[in-house]
C-alpha positions as a printed NumPy array, in Angstrom:
array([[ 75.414,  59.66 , 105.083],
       [ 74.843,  58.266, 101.951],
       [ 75.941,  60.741,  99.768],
       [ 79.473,  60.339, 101.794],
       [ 79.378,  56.897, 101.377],
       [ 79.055,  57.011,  97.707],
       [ 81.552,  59.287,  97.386],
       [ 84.559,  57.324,  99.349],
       [ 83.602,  54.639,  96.714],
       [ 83.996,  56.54 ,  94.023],
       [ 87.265,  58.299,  95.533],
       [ 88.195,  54.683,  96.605],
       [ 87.937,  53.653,  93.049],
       [ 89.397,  56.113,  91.338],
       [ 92.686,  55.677,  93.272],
       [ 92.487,  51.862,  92.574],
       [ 92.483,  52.759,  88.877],
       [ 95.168,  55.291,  89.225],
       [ 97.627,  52.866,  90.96 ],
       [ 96.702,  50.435,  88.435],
       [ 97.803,  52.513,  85.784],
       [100.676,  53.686,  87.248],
       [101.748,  50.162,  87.945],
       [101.113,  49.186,  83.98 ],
       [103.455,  52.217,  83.475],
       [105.7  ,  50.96 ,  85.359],
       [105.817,  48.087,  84.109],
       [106.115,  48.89 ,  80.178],
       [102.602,  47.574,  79.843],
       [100.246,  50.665,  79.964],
       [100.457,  53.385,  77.448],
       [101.728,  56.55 ,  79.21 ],
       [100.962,  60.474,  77.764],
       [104.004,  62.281,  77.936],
       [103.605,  65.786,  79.46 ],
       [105.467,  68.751,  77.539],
       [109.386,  69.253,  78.43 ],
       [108.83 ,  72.367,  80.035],
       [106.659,  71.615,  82.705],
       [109.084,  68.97 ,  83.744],
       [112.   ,  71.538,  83.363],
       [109.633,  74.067,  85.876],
       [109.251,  71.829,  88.627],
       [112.98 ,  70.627,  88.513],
       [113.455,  74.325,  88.712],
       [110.908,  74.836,  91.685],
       [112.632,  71.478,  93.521],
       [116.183,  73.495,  93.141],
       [114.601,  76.453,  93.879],
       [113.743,  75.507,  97.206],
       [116.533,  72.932,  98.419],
       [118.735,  75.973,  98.125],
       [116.402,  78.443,  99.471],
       [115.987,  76.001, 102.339],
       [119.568,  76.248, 102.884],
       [120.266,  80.028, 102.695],
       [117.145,  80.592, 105.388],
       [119.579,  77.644, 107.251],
       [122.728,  79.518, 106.987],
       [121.433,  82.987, 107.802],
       [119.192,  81.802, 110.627],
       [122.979,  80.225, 112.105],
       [124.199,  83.828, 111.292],
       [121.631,  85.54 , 112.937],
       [121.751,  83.383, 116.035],
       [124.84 ,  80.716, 116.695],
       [123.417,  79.336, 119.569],
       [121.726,  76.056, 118.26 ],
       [119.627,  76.148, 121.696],
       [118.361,  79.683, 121.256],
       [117.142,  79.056, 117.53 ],
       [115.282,  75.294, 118.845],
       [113.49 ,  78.088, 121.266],
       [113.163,  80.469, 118.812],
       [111.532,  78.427, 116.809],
       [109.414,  76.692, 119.029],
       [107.638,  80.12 , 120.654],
       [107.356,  80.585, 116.682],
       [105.368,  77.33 , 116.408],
       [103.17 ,  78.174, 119.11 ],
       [102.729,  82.064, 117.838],
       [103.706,  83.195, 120.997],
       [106.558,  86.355, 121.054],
       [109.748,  84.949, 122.554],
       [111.66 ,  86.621, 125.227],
       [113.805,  89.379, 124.563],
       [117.697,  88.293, 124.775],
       [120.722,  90.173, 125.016],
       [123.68 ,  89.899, 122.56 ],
       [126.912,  89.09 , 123.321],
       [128.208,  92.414, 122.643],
       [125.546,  93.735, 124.906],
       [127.134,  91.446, 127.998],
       [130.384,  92.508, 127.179],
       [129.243,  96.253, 127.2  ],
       [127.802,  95.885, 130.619],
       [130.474,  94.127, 131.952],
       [133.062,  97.16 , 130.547],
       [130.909,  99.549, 131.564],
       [130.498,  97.983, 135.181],
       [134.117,  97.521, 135.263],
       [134.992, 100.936, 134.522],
       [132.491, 102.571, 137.03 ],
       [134.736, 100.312, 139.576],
       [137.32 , 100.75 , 139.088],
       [137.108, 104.611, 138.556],
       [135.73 , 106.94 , 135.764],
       [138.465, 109.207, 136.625],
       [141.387, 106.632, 135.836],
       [142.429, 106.308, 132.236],
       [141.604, 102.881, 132.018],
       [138.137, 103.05 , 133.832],
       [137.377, 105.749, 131.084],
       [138.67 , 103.848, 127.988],
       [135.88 , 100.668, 129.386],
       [133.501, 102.594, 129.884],
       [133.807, 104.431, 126.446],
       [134.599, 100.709, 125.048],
       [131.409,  99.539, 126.964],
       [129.136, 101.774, 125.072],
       [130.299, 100.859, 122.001],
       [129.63 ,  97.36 , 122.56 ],
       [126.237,  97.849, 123.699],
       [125.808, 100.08 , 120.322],
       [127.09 ,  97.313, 117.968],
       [124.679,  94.96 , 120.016],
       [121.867,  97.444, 119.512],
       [122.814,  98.084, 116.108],
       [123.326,  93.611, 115.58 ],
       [120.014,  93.799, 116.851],
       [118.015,  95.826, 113.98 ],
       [120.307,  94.302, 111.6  ],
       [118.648,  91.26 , 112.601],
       [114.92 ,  92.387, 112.958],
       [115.645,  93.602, 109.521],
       [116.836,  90.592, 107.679],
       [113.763,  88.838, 109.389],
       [111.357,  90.661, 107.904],
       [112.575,  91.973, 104.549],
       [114.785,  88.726, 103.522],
       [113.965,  85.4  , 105.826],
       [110.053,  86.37 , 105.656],
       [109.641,  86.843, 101.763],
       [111.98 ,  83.158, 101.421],
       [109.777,  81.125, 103.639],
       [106.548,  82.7  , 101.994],
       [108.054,  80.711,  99.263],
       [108.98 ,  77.267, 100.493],
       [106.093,  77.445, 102.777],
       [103.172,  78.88 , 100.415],
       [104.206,  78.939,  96.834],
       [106.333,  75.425,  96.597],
       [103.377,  73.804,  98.334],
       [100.936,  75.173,  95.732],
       [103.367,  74.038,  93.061],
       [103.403,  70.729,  94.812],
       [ 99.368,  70.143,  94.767],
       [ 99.177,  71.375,  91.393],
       [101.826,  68.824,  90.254],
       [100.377,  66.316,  92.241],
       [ 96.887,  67.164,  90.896],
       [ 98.635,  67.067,  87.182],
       [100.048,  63.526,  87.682],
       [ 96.437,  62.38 ,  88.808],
       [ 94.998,  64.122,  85.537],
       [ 97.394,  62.478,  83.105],
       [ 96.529,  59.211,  84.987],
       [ 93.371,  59.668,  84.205],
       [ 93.458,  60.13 ,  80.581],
       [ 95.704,  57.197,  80.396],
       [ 92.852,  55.571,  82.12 ],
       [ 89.933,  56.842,  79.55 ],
       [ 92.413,  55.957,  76.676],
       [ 92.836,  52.274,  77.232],
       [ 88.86 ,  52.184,  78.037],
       [ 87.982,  53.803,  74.676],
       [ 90.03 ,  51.232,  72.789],
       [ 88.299,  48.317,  74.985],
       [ 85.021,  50.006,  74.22 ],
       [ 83.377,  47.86 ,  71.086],
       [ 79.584,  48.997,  71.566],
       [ 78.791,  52.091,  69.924],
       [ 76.468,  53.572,  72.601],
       [ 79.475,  52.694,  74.994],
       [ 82.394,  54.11 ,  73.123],
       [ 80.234,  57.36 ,  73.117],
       [ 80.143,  57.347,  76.622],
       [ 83.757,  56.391,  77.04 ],
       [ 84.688,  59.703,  74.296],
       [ 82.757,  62.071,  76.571],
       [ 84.656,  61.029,  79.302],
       [ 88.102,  61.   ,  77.469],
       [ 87.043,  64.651,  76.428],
       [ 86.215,  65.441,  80.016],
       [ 89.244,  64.762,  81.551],
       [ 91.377,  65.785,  78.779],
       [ 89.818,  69.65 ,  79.298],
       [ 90.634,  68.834,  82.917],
       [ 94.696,  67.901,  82.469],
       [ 94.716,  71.058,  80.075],
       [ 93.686,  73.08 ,  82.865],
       [ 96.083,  71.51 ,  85.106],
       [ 98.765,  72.206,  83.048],
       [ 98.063,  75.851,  82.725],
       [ 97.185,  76.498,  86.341],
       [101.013,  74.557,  87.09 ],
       [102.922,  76.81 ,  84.569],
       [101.373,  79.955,  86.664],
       [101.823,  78.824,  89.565],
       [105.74 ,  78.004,  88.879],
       [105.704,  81.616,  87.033],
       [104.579,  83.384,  89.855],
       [107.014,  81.824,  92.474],
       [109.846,  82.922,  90.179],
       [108.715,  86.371,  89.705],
       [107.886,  86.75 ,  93.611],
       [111.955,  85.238,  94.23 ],
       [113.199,  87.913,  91.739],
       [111.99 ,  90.504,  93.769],
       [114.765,  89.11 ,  96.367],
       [117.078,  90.936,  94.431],
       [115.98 ,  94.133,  95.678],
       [116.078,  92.548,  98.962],
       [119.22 ,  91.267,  99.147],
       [120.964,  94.72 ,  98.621],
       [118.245,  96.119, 101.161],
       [119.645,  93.743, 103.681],
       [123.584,  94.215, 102.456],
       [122.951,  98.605, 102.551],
       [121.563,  97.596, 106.523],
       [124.265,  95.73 , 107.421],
       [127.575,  97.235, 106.165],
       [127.639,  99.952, 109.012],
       [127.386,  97.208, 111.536],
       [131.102,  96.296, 111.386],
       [132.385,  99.166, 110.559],
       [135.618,  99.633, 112.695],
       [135.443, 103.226, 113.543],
       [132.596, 103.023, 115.34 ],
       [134.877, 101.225, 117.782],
       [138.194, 102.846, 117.916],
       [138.946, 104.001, 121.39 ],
       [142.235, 106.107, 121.486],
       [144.939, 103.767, 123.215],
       [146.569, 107.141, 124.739],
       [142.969, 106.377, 127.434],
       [144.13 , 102.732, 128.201],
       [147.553, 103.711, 128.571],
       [147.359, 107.225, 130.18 ],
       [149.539, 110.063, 129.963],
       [153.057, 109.069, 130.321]])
């Protein structure tokens, strides 16, 4: 339509007069409106923030699952929101292959009753491997990609949107001192007023936005010692101890 029409042209020139500016500034030949220290200081935060938050949802996503081909699959049932199949840990195997071996060789014999008891406590750390997991899924990895995937990308627009604000009052500054008519330098003011309300709006809606991500990360505090409290039975070794008198029988 028309209306469309008009409106890539204006879009088309507004971006022409953006790259031209940023060009000029570039260059040392445009005047450029420095934006206050601490918004600069809150997205270097937000770009740490998540280049390390990227690489603890890395690391614990190895933890939770070594096998580089299981997490590919993982993640691609994940990417098409469909639940991926169920599969067993490795203490799990290793508990049905004691258990199996015991029943074989003889529930009665000392050593067929030390696998068998051995067995089940395999398949209990797998069981209990497998909450630990389900749990630092949802209460650790979850609340972390909410982050780099919701809250960093708002940051991003909002800085992105705050670069093409200062831009544009760069833009209406160097037109107000070209501006010699009087009728036009009123127009040219209105504008420069305009988009100045519009880069202080910016700026405010950035410093939330930053604010908020680091109070929602501070709650991973709590978290984390959720997480560690889940965990610390898992490995706990006398869950496992099988008396060696059963391997060895009575001598």
């Amino acid at each position: 339509s028309v209306m469309d029409l008009t409106r890539l042209a204006v879009d088309a020139g507004q971006f022409i007069n953006r790259a031209v500016q940023y060009t000029g500034e570039s260059l040392g030949q445009a005047e450029k409106t420095e934006l206050d220290s601490g918004l600069e200081e809150l997205l270097a935060q937000a770009d740490a923030t998540k280049t390390w938050t990227d690489s603890i949802i890395s690391q614990t996503e190895v933890l939770l699952q070594p096998s580089l081909g299981a997490r590919l699959e993982d993640r691609l049932y994940e990417h098409l929101e469909w639940s991926a199949p169920p599969r067993p840990r490795a203490h799990e195997l290793l508990g049905d292959q004691m258990t199996q071996a015991g029943l074989e060789i003889g529930s009665n014999t000392p050593y067929g009753t030390a696998l068998i008891r051995s067995g089940e406590a395999q398949k209990q750390l797998g069981e209990a491997e497998r909450k630990f997991a389900e749990c630092t899924n949802i209460h650790f990895l979850t609340p972390l990609k909410s982050f780099t995937e919701g809250d960093y990308r708002a940051i991003q627009n909002e800085h992105k949107m705050l670069v093409n604000k200062r831009l544009d009052l760069d833009i209406a500054k160097t037109r107000l001192r070209k501006a010699h008519e009087a009728d036009r330098e009123a127009r040219v003011i209105i504008d420069l007023k305009y988009v100045r309300c519009h880069l202080t709006r910016s700026v405010r809606v950035f410093s939330i936005d930053s604010q908020k991500s680091q109070d929602g990360l501070l709650k991973e505090s709590a978290t984390l010692m959720y997480v560690k409290t889940r965990g610390a039975p898992i490995y706990r070794p006398a869950d496992l101890s099988v008396p060696i008198s059963l391997i060895l029988g009575d001598r």
